[in-house]
């Protein structure tokens, strides 16, 4: 697994948006890019720049997925029937770490990746420690018994800043969740607008 050294708030500053909707994001105070000329860097963006920005935003949202892995999701999205942008979002939301985050077992996508990596999660009764594992509709995800009282789990389940989406059924008393269906783009509770169609265009160039 590659190490991700990017500070979590750097993406927010670069995009000028609060990507995850977090109260402590620096964008809440400064809605402009980082650096000496951040406030003046507001020229018209090219089509390529717009597409690249959409890709970096979506890729970064899921705890900064590696380029190699993200390109594989694109390849699978265009191979599947239907709208490729919708397919891409569906694949990303099926990631085990994404489901763990959506279920409010942990507070952030980065914490979800680490939580899965450290072996705290089971899928259909079997321990899975691969964050990119693709969950299928109907699969049951649960926090291991020994991990249910961890502070990160207890705190996250009580967070008021976001709700569990309709396509995931959660029982926080048992710390179990079930993906009921693959969501569409409009169902995914992104804090900012995501444009997967531009990501498809970027890779199709």
GROMACS .gro file of C-alpha atoms in nm:
model
  205
    1UNK     CA    1   0.000   0.000   0.000
    2UNK     CA    2   0.135   0.345  -0.088
    3UNK     CA    3   0.176   0.600   0.187
    4UNK     CA    4  -0.036   0.914   0.165
    5UNK     CA    5   0.156   1.210   0.299
    6UNK     CA    6  -0.077   1.487   0.177
    7UNK     CA    7  -0.220   1.696   0.461
    8UNK     CA    8  -0.595   1.651   0.466
    9UNK     CA    9  -0.682   2.021   0.451
   10UNK     CA   10  -0.449   2.097   0.157
   11UNK     CA   11  -0.703   1.962  -0.089
   12UNK     CA   12  -0.970   2.190   0.058
   13UNK     CA   13  -0.744   2.494   0.017
   14UNK     CA   14  -0.639   2.401  -0.336
   15UNK     CA   15  -0.997   2.346  -0.451
   16UNK     CA   16  -1.132   2.643  -0.256
   17UNK     CA   17  -1.410   2.417  -0.124
   18UNK     CA   18  -1.485   2.231   0.198
   19UNK     CA   19  -1.472   1.887   0.032
   20UNK     CA   20  -1.588   1.684   0.332
   21UNK     CA   21  -1.806   1.951   0.496
   22UNK     CA   22  -1.592   1.956   0.810
   23UNK     CA   23  -1.637   2.237   1.065
   24UNK     CA   24  -1.260   2.284   1.102
   25UNK     CA   25  -1.181   2.321   0.731
   26UNK     CA   26  -0.962   2.630   0.664
   27UNK     CA   27  -1.188   2.712   0.366
   28UNK     CA   28  -1.454   2.815   0.616
   29UNK     CA   29  -1.226   3.111   0.695
   30UNK     CA   30  -1.036   3.159   0.367
   31UNK     CA   31  -1.216   3.078   0.042
   32UNK     CA   32  -0.910   3.119  -0.176
   33UNK     CA   33  -0.608   2.913  -0.274
   34UNK     CA   34  -0.291   2.876  -0.066
   35UNK     CA   35   0.027   3.075  -0.118
   36UNK     CA   36   0.130   3.436  -0.164
   37UNK     CA   37  -0.089   3.486  -0.473
   38UNK     CA   38  -0.380   3.266  -0.368
   39UNK     CA   39  -0.635   3.547  -0.372
   40UNK     CA   40  -0.542   3.660  -0.724
   41UNK     CA   41  -0.530   3.314  -0.885
   42UNK     CA   42  -0.883   3.322  -1.031
   43UNK     CA   43  -0.844   3.314  -1.410
   44UNK     CA   44  -1.075   3.127  -1.649
   45UNK     CA   45  -0.996   2.758  -1.642
   46UNK     CA   46  -0.947   2.551  -1.959
   47UNK     CA   47  -1.156   2.239  -2.030
   48UNK     CA   48  -0.857   2.026  -1.935
   49UNK     CA   49  -0.813   2.219  -1.610
   50UNK     CA   50  -1.181   2.180  -1.523
   51UNK     CA   51  -1.166   1.805  -1.588
   52UNK     CA   52  -0.842   1.766  -1.391
   53UNK     CA   53  -0.992   1.956  -1.099
   54UNK     CA   54  -1.301   1.731  -1.100
   55UNK     CA   55  -1.077   1.423  -1.098
   56UNK     CA   56  -0.854   1.550  -0.814
   57UNK     CA   57  -1.159   1.644  -0.609
   58UNK     CA   58  -1.333   1.305  -0.645
   59UNK     CA   59  -1.010   1.108  -0.602
   60UNK     CA   60  -0.915   1.311  -0.297
   61UNK     CA   61  -1.256   1.277  -0.138
   62UNK     CA   62  -1.209   0.902  -0.095
   63UNK     CA   63  -0.899   0.948   0.124
   64UNK     CA   64  -0.679   1.033  -0.173
   65UNK     CA   65  -0.697   0.709  -0.372
   66UNK     CA   66  -0.384   0.639  -0.575
   67UNK     CA   67  -0.387   0.734  -0.943
   68UNK     CA   68  -0.331   0.373  -1.050
   69UNK     CA   69  -0.629   0.249  -0.849
   70UNK     CA   70  -0.852   0.538  -0.957
   71UNK     CA   71  -0.775   0.467  -1.324
   72UNK     CA   72  -0.884   0.106  -1.267
   73UNK     CA   73  -1.220   0.231  -1.140
   74UNK     CA   74  -1.254   0.438  -1.457
   75UNK     CA   75  -1.178   0.134  -1.673
   76UNK     CA   76  -1.440  -0.071  -1.488
   77UNK     CA   77  -1.695   0.214  -1.505
   78UNK     CA   78  -1.678   0.243  -1.884
   79UNK     CA   79  -1.689  -0.139  -1.919
   80UNK     CA   80  -2.019  -0.160  -1.731
   81UNK     CA   81  -2.353  -0.084  -1.897
   82UNK     CA   82  -2.524   0.249  -1.835
   83UNK     CA   83  -2.390   0.596  -1.756
   84UNK     CA   84  -2.013   0.577  -1.692
   85UNK     CA   85  -2.015   0.866  -1.444
   86UNK     CA   86  -2.288   0.700  -1.236
   87UNK     CA   87  -2.099   0.369  -1.258
   88UNK     CA   88  -1.783   0.536  -1.128
   89UNK     CA   89  -1.961   0.680  -0.825
   90UNK     CA   90  -2.127   0.342  -0.760
   91UNK     CA   91  -1.788   0.169  -0.756
   92UNK     CA   92  -1.637   0.427  -0.521
   93UNK     CA   93  -1.932   0.402  -0.280
   94UNK     CA   94  -1.895   0.023  -0.276
   95UNK     CA   95  -1.543   0.048  -0.130
   96UNK     CA   96  -1.538  -0.101   0.219
   97UNK     CA   97  -1.376   0.208   0.370
   98UNK     CA   98  -1.644   0.426   0.206
   99UNK     CA   99  -1.924   0.214   0.356
  100UNK     CA  100  -1.757   0.225   0.699
  101UNK     CA  101  -1.739   0.606   0.672
  102UNK     CA  102  -2.099   0.642   0.547
  103UNK     CA  103  -2.221   0.421   0.833
  104UNK     CA  104  -2.061   0.665   1.083
  105UNK     CA  105  -1.839   0.400   1.237
  106UNK     CA  106  -1.553   0.653   1.211
  107UNK     CA  107  -1.538   1.029   1.154
  108UNK     CA  108  -1.345   1.068   0.825
  109UNK     CA  109  -1.260   0.871   0.507
  110UNK     CA  110  -0.895   0.871   0.618
  111UNK     CA  111  -0.990   0.720   0.954
  112UNK     CA  112  -1.206   0.463   0.772
  113UNK     CA  113  -0.911   0.348   0.561
  114UNK     CA  114  -0.695   0.303   0.871
  115UNK     CA  115  -0.978   0.137   1.064
  116UNK     CA  116  -1.023  -0.128   0.793
  117UNK     CA  117  -0.646  -0.169   0.751
  118UNK     CA  118  -0.606  -0.248   1.120
  119UNK     CA  119  -0.854  -0.534   1.099
  120UNK     CA  120  -1.146  -0.386   1.297
  121UNK     CA  121  -1.412  -0.476   1.036
  122UNK     CA  122  -1.591  -0.792   0.924
  123UNK     CA  123  -1.790  -0.848   0.604
  124UNK     CA  124  -2.051  -1.124   0.626
  125UNK     CA  125  -1.876  -1.257   0.938
  126UNK     CA  126  -1.524  -1.266   0.790
  127UNK     CA  127  -1.249  -1.020   0.876
  128UNK     CA  128  -1.151  -0.801   0.582
  129UNK     CA  129  -0.857  -0.558   0.608
  130UNK     CA  130  -0.855  -0.429   0.248
  131UNK     CA  131  -1.005  -0.077   0.224
  132UNK     CA  132  -1.068  -0.113  -0.152
  133UNK     CA  133  -1.268  -0.435  -0.107
  134UNK     CA  134  -1.589  -0.390  -0.308
  135UNK     CA  135  -1.901  -0.451  -0.101
  136UNK     CA  136  -2.203  -0.600  -0.279
  137UNK     CA  137  -2.565  -0.501  -0.217
  138UNK     CA  138  -2.690  -0.710   0.074
  139UNK     CA  139  -2.348  -0.757   0.237
  140UNK     CA  140  -2.339  -0.703   0.614
  141UNK     CA  141  -2.051  -0.499   0.756
  142UNK     CA  142  -1.982  -0.509   1.127
  143UNK     CA  143  -1.728  -0.373   1.372
  144UNK     CA  144  -1.547  -0.649   1.560
  145UNK     CA  145  -1.663  -0.700   1.920
  146UNK     CA  146  -1.325  -0.593   2.065
  147UNK     CA  147  -1.333  -0.270   1.862
  148UNK     CA  148  -1.686  -0.150   1.940
  149UNK     CA  149  -1.581   0.048   2.248
  150UNK     CA  150  -1.292   0.229   2.081
  151UNK     CA  151  -1.320   0.604   2.133
  152UNK     CA  152  -1.308   0.680   1.758
  153UNK     CA  153  -1.612   0.455   1.706
  154UNK     CA  154  -1.817   0.589   1.997
  155UNK     CA  155  -1.749   0.953   1.904
  156UNK     CA  156  -1.816   0.906   1.531
  157UNK     CA  157  -2.154   0.739   1.579
  158UNK     CA  158  -2.274   1.047   1.771
  159UNK     CA  159  -2.158   1.306   1.516
  160UNK     CA  160  -2.435   1.546   1.427
  161UNK     CA  161  -2.262   1.701   1.125
  162UNK     CA  162  -2.370   1.425   0.881
  163UNK     CA  163  -2.641   1.161   0.846
  164UNK     CA  164  -2.629   0.800   0.726
  165UNK     CA  165  -2.757   0.789   0.364
  166UNK     CA  166  -3.071   0.595   0.269
  167UNK     CA  167  -2.882   0.321   0.081
  168UNK     CA  168  -2.714   0.200   0.400
  169UNK     CA  169  -2.903   0.043   0.692
  170UNK     CA  170  -2.720   0.088   1.022
  171UNK     CA  171  -2.772  -0.042   1.375
  172UNK     CA  172  -2.534   0.153   1.597
  173UNK     CA  173  -2.633  -0.050   1.903
  174UNK     CA  174  -2.484  -0.359   1.734
  175UNK     CA  175  -2.238  -0.167   1.514
  176UNK     CA  176  -2.361  -0.336   1.197
  177UNK     CA  177  -2.442  -0.191   0.856
  178UNK     CA  178  -2.585  -0.326   0.531
  179UNK     CA  179  -2.550  -0.182   0.183
  180UNK     CA  180  -2.907  -0.209   0.054
  181UNK     CA  181  -2.835  -0.094  -0.303
  182UNK     CA  182  -2.575   0.071  -0.522
  183UNK     CA  183  -2.645   0.446  -0.499
  184UNK     CA  184  -2.686   0.695  -0.782
  185UNK     CA  185  -2.491   1.022  -0.788
  186UNK     CA  186  -2.791   1.221  -0.659
  187UNK     CA  187  -2.820   0.993  -0.354
  188UNK     CA  188  -2.460   1.027  -0.239
  189UNK     CA  189  -2.430   1.298   0.031
  190UNK     CA  190  -2.127   1.485  -0.101
  191UNK     CA  191  -2.065   1.814   0.079
  192UNK     CA  192  -1.978   1.977  -0.256
  193UNK     CA  193  -2.085   1.911  -0.613
  194UNK     CA  194  -1.899   1.621  -0.773
  195UNK     CA  195  -1.878   1.588  -1.152
  196UNK     CA  196  -1.791   1.228  -1.240
  197UNK     CA  197  -1.886   1.293  -1.604
  198UNK     CA  198  -1.587   1.532  -1.625
  199UNK     CA  199  -1.364   1.262  -1.474
  200UNK     CA  200  -1.474   1.023  -1.751
  201UNK     CA  201  -1.398   1.294  -2.009
  202UNK     CA  202  -1.055   1.351  -1.855
  203UNK     CA  203  -0.950   0.985  -1.890
  204UNK     CA  204  -1.114   0.954  -2.233
  205UNK     CA  205  -0.892   1.224  -2.385
   0.00000   0.00000   0.00000
